[in-house]
Coordinates of C-alpha atoms in Angstrom, one line a residue:
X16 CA 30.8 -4.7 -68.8
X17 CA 29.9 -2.1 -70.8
X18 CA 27.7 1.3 -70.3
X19 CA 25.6 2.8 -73.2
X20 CA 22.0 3.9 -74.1
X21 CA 20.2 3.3 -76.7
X22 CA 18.5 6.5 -78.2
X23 CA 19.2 10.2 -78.0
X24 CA 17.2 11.9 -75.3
X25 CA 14.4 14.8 -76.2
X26 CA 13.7 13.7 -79.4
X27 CA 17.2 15.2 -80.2
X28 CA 20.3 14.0 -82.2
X29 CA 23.2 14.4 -79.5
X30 CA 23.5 12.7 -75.5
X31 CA 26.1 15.0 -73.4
X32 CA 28.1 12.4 -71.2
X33 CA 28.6 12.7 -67.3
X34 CA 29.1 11.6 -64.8
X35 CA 32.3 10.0 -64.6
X36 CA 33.7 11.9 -61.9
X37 CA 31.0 10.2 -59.4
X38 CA 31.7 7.1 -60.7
X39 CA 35.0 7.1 -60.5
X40 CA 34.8 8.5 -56.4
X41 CA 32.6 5.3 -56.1
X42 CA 35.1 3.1 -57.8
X43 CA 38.1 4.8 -55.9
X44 CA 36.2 4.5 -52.0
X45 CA 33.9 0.9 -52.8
X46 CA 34.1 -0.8 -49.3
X47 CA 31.3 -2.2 -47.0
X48 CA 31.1 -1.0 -43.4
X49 CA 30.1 -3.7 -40.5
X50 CA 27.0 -2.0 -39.9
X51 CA 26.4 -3.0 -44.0
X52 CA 27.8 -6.2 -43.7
X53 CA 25.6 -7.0 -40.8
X54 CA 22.2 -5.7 -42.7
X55 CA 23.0 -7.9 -45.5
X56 CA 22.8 -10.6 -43.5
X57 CA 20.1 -10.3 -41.5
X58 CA 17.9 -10.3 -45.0
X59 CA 19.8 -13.4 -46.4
X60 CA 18.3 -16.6 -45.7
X61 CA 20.2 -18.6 -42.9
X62 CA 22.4 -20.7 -44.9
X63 CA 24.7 -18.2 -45.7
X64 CA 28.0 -19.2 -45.3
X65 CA 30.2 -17.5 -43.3
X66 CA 33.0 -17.0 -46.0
X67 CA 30.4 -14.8 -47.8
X68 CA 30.4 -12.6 -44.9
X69 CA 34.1 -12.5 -44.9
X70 CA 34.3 -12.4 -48.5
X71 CA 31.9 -8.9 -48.4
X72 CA 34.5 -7.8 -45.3
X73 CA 37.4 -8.2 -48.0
X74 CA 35.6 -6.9 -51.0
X75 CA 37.0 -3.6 -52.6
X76 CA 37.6 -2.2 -56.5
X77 CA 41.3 -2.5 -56.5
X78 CA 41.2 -5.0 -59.0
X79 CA 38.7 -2.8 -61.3
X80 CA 40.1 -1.3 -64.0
X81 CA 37.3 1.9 -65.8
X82 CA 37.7 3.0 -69.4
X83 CA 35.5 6.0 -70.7
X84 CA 35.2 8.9 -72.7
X85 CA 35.9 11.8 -71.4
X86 CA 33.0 13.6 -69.4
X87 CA 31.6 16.5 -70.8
X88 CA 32.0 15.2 -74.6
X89 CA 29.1 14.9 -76.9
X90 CA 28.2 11.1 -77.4
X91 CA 25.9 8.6 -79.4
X92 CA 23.1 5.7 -79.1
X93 CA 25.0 2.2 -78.5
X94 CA 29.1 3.3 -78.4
X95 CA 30.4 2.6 -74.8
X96 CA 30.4 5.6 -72.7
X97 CA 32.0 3.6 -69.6
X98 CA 33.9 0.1 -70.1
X99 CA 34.5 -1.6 -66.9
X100 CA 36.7 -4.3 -66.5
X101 CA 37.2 -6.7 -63.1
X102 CA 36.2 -9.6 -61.1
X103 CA 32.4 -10.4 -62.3
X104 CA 30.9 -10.4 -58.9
X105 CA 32.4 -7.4 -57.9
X106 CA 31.5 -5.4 -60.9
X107 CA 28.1 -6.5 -61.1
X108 CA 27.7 -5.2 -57.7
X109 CA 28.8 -1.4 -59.7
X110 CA 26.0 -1.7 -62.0
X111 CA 23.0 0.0 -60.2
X112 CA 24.8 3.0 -58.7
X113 CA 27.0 3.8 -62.2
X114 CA 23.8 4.0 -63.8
X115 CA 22.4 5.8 -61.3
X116 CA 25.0 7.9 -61.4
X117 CA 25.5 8.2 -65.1
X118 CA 21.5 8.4 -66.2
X119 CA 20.7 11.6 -64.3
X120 CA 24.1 13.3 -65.0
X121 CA 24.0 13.1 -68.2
X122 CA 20.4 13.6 -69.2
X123 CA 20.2 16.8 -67.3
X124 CA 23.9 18.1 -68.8
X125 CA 22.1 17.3 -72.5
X126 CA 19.2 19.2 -71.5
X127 CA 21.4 22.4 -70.7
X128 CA 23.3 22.5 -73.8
X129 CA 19.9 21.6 -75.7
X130 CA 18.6 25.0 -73.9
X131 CA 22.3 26.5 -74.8
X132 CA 21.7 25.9 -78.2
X133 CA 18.0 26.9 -78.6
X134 CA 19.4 30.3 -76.3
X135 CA 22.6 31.2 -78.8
X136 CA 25.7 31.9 -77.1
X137 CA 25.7 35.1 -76.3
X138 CA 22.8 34.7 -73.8
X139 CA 23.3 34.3 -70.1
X140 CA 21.4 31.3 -68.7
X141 CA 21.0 30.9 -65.1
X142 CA 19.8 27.3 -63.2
X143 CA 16.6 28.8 -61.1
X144 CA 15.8 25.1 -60.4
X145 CA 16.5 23.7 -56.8
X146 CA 12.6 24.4 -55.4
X147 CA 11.6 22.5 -57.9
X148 CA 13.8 19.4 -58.0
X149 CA 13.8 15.6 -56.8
X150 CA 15.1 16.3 -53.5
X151 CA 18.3 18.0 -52.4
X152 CA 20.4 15.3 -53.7
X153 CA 18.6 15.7 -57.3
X154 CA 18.9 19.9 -57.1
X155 CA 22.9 19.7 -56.3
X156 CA 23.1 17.4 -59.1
X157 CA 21.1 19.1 -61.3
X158 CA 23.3 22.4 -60.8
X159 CA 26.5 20.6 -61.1
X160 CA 25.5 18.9 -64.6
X161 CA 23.9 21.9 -66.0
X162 CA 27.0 23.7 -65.3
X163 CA 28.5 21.2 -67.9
X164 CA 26.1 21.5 -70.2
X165 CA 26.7 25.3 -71.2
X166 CA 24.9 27.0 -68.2
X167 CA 26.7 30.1 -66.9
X168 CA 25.8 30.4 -63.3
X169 CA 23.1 28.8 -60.6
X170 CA 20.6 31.3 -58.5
X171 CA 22.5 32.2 -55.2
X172 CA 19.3 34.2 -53.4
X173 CA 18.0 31.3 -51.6
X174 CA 18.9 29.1 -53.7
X175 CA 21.5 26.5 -54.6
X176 CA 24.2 28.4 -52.7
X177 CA 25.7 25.0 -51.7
X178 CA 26.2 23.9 -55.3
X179 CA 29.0 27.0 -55.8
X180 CA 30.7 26.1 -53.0
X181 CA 30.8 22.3 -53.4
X182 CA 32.0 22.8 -57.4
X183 CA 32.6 26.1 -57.6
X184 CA 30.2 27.5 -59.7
X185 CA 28.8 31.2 -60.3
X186 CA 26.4 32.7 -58.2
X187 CA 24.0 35.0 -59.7
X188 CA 20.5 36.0 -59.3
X189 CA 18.3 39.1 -57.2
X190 CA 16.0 39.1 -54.2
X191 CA 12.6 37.7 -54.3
X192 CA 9.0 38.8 -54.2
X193 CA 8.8 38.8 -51.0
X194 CA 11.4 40.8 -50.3
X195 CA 9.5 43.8 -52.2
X196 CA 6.3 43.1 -50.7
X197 CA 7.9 43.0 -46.9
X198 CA 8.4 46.7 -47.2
X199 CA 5.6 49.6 -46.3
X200 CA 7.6 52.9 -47.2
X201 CA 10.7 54.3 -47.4
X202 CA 10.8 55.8 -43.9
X203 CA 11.5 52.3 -42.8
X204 CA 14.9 52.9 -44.3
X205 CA 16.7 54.0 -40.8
X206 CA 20.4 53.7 -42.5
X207 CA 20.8 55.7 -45.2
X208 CA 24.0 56.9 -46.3
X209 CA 26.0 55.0 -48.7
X210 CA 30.0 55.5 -49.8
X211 CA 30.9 56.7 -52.8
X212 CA 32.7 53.2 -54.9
X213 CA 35.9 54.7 -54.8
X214 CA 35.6 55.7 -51.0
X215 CA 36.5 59.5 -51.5
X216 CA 33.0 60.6 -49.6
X217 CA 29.6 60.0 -48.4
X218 CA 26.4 60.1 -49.5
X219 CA 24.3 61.0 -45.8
X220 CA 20.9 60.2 -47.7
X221 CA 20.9 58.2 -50.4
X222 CA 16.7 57.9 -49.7
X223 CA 16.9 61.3 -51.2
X224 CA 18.8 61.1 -54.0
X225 CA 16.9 57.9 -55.4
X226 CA 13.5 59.8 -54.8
X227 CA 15.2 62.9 -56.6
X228 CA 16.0 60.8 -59.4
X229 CA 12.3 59.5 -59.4
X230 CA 11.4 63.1 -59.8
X231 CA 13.7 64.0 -62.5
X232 CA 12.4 60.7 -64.7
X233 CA 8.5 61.5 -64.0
X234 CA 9.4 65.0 -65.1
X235 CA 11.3 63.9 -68.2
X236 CA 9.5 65.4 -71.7
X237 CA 11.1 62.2 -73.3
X238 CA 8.9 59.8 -71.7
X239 CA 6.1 61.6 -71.8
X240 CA 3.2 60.0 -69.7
X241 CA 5.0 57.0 -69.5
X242 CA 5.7 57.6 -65.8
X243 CA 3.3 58.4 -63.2
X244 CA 3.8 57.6 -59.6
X245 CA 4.9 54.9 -58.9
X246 CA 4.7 51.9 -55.9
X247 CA 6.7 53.8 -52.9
X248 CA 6.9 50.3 -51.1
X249 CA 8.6 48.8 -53.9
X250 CA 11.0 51.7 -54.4
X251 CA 11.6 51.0 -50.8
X252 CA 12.9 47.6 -51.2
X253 CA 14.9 48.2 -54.1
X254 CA 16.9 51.2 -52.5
X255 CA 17.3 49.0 -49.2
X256 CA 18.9 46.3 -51.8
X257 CA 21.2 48.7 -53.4
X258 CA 22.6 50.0 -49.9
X259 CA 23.4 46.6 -49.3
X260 CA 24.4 45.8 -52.9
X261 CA 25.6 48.5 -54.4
X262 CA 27.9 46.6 -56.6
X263 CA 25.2 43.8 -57.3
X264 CA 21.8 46.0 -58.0
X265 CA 19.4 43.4 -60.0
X266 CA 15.8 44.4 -59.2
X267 CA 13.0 42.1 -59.6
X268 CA 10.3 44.1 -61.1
X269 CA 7.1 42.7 -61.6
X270 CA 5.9 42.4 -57.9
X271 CA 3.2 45.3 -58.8
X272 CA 3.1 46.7 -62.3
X273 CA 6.5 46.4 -64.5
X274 CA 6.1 49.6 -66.5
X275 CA 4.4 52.0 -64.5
X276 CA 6.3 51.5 -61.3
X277 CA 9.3 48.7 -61.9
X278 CA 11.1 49.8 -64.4
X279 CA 10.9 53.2 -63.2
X280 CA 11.6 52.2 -59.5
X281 CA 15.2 50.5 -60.6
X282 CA 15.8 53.5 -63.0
X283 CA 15.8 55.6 -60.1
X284 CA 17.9 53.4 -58.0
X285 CA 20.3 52.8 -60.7
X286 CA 20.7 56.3 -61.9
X287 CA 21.5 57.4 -57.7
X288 CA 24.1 54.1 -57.8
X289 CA 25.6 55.6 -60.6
X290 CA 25.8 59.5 -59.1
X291 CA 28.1 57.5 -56.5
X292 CA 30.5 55.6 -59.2
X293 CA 28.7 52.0 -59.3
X294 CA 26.7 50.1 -62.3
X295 CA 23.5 48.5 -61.8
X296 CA 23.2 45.3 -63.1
X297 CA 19.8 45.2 -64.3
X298 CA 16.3 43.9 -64.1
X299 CA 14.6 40.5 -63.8
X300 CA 11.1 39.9 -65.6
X301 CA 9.1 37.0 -63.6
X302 CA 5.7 37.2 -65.5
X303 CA 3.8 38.7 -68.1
X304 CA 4.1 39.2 -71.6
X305 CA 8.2 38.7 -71.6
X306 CA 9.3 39.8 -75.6
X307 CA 6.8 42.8 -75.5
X308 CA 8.0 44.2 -71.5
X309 CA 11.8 43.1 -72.2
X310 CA 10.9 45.2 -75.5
X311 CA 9.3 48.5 -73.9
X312 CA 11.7 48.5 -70.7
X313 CA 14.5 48.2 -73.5
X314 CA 12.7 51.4 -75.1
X315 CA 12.8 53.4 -71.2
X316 CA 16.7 52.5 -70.6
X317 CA 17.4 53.9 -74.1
X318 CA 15.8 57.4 -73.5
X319 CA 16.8 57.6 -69.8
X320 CA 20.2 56.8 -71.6
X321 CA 19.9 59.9 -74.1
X322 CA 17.8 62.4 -71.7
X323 CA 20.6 62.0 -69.1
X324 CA 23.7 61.7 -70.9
X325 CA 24.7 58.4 -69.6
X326 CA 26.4 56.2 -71.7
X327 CA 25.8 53.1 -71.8
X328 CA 22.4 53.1 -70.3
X329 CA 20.2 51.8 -72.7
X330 CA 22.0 48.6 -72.7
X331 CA 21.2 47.5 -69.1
X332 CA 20.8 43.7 -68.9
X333 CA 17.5 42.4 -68.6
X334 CA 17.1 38.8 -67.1
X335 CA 13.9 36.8 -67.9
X336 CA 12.9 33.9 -65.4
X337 CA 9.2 31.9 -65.4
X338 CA 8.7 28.3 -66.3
X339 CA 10.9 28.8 -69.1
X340 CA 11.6 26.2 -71.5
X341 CA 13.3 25.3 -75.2
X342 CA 9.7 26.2 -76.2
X343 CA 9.1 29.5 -74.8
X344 CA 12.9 30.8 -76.0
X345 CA 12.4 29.6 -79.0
X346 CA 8.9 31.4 -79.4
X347 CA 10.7 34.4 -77.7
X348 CA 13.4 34.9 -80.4
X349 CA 11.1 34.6 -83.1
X350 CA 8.7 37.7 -81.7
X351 CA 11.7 39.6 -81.1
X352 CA 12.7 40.3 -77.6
X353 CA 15.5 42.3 -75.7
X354 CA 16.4 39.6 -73.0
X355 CA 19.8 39.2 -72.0
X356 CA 19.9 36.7 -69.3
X357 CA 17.5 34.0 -68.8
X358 CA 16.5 32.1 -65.3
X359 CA 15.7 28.5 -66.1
X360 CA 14.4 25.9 -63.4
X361 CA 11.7 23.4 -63.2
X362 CA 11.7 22.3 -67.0
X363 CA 15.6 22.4 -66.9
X364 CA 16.4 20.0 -63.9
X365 CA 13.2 17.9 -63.6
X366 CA 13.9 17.0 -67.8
X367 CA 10.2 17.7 -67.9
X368 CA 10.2 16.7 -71.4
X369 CA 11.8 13.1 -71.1
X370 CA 11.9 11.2 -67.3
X371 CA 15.1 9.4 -67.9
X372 CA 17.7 8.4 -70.4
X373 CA 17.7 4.7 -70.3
X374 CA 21.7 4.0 -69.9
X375 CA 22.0 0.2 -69.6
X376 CA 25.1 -1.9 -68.3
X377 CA 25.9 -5.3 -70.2
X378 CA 28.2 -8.2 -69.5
X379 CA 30.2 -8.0 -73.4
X380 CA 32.9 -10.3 -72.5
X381 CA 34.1 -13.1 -69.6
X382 CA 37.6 -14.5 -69.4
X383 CA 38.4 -13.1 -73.5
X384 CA 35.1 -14.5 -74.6
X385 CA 32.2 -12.7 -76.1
X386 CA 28.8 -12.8 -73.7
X387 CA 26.9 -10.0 -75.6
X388 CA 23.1 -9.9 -74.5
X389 CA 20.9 -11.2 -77.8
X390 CA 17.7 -10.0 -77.8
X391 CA 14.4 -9.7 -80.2
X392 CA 15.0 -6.1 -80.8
X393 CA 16.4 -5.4 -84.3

């Protein structure tokens, strides 16, 4: 039997193949337990003969032999991805879950690097997309084959933590909405004092220093009227997340007003993170006008940056998440943007754009003769 499809998925001119691993598990661990065994009979009609039942007891893959390409490769329309070779019956019974276990796999996998591409290489891409997947089984797919196909890292804040550990990829992401909104003021903030990153000594009130900061950056000629006060709730959350974080600061800043309390918010947190030796990681943009705020926060790093004397400011990273798709980053790079990182979900793991790939599985040959399928189509 052989495994192929017959046209390029999205519209596009390339199909990334995967899924061989899974099929080759299946292959490897093919056997039918009693309680199977038992089921099938029960909805065959009643002249089944017994040595069916002990033929399905004795049934395994040992006599199987699979020829593919290698997973991960970049394939095309009708060439064989999988060949499988073996008794017919027991083969045939491998059709239905190889496809199954080929289609999704590698439509998803082309749909990453098709996002890859449209992103350039130098862009960080992040799978956002288990809330919005088929199921868990679909979502811990999905982050395992868009991990092939180019992406760098899955969400890890309540997200698909389970995918890293079952395959070992990168966790990235930042806390949520929610988060932000959960706090009322800073006072709630009953443990305050953070260690230096080399351990040497103690800051007692880090509260203080981030609103000190806060001061200094309202107070900045440079910026002009650009800061005003800003949402002491929000700077709340994000200084509660950097004494917990201080390595890992990524603040989500759109939960009230990106530019007039945010950007300044993390700018405070970041600059008291980096008065105790550690590097903030950035910000993440989850609505809104994303080239022209990824453009003006871009603008706020890079005076903080000169007003402040800290090198390297101006080039914090700045993550971009929201319904995202080849679409929108396309549009993106052609207004001009400053996005770094990019948090890609629903579009990217549902392959909004095209339901399925269409892999079919064909008896080519029996016993050294050819039994290709003949059809009407040209």
């Amino acid at each position: 039997f052989d495994l192929y499809f017959r046209k390029n998925p999205f519209g596009g001119e390339f199909t990334v193949f995967a899924g061989l691993e899974e099929c080759i598990k299946l292959i490897a661990n093919f056997k039918l337990t009693e309680e199977e065994i038992s089921f099938i009979c029960e909805t065959l009609p009643g002249s089944c003969e017994e040595g069916f039942v002990k033929y399905l007891r004795n049934i395994d893959c040992s006599d199987v032999e699979v020829y593919a390409i290698s997973e991960g490769t970049v394939v095309f329309p009708k060439v064989p991805l999988l060949r499988v070779e073996g008794p017919v019956a027991v083969v045939q019974l491998l059709e239905t879950p190889v496809l199954n276990l080929v289609n999704f796999a590698s439509l998803v996998a082309t749909n990453a690097a098709r996002h890859r591409l449209v992103a350039g290489k130098s862009k960080m891409l992040l799978e956002f997309g288990l809330r919005r997947a088929q199921g868990p089984d679909g979502a811990i797919s999905a982050s395992k084959y868009c991990y092939v196909g180019g992406f760098d890292a899955t969400r890890w804040f309540s997200n698909n933590v389970a995918a890293g550990r079952l395959f070992g990829i990168p966790l990235r992401g930042t806390h949520s909405h929610a988060f932000v909104s959960s706090f009322m003021s800073p006072d709630e903030i009953l443990e305050r004092s953070l260690h230096r990153s080399d351990g040497s000594s103690t800051c007692e009130d880090f509260v203080s220093l981030v609103q000190s900061w806060l001061s200094k950056i309202q107070w900045a000629k440079a910026l002009g009227n650009t800061v005003g006060e800003t949402n002491q709730s929000e700077l709340a959350a994000f200084t509660s997340y950097a004494l917990a974080f201080p390595n890992n600061f990524l603040a989500l800043v759109d939960t009230y007003d990106v530019m007039r309390s945010g950007v300044p918010n993390f700018c405070a947190v970041a600059l008291a993170l980096n008065d105790l030796g550690y590097k903030s990681v950035g910000i993440r943009l989850d609505s809104g006008d994303l080239a022209y705020l990824s453009g003006e926060a871009r603008k706020i790093f890079q005076i903080i940056e000169k007003e402040f004397g800290l090198p390297g400011f101006g080039k914090t990273s700045i993550t971009a998440s929201n319904d995202l798709n080849e679409e929108t980053l396309d549009a993106l790079n052609k207004q001009g943007h400053e996005v770094d990182c990019y948090g890609i979900g629903t579009y990217l793991v549902t392959c909004y754009a095209q339901a399925a790939l269409g892999c079919v599985f064909k008896l080519v040959e029996i016993n050294n003769q050819p039994r290709i399928k003949l059809s009407e189509d040209v």
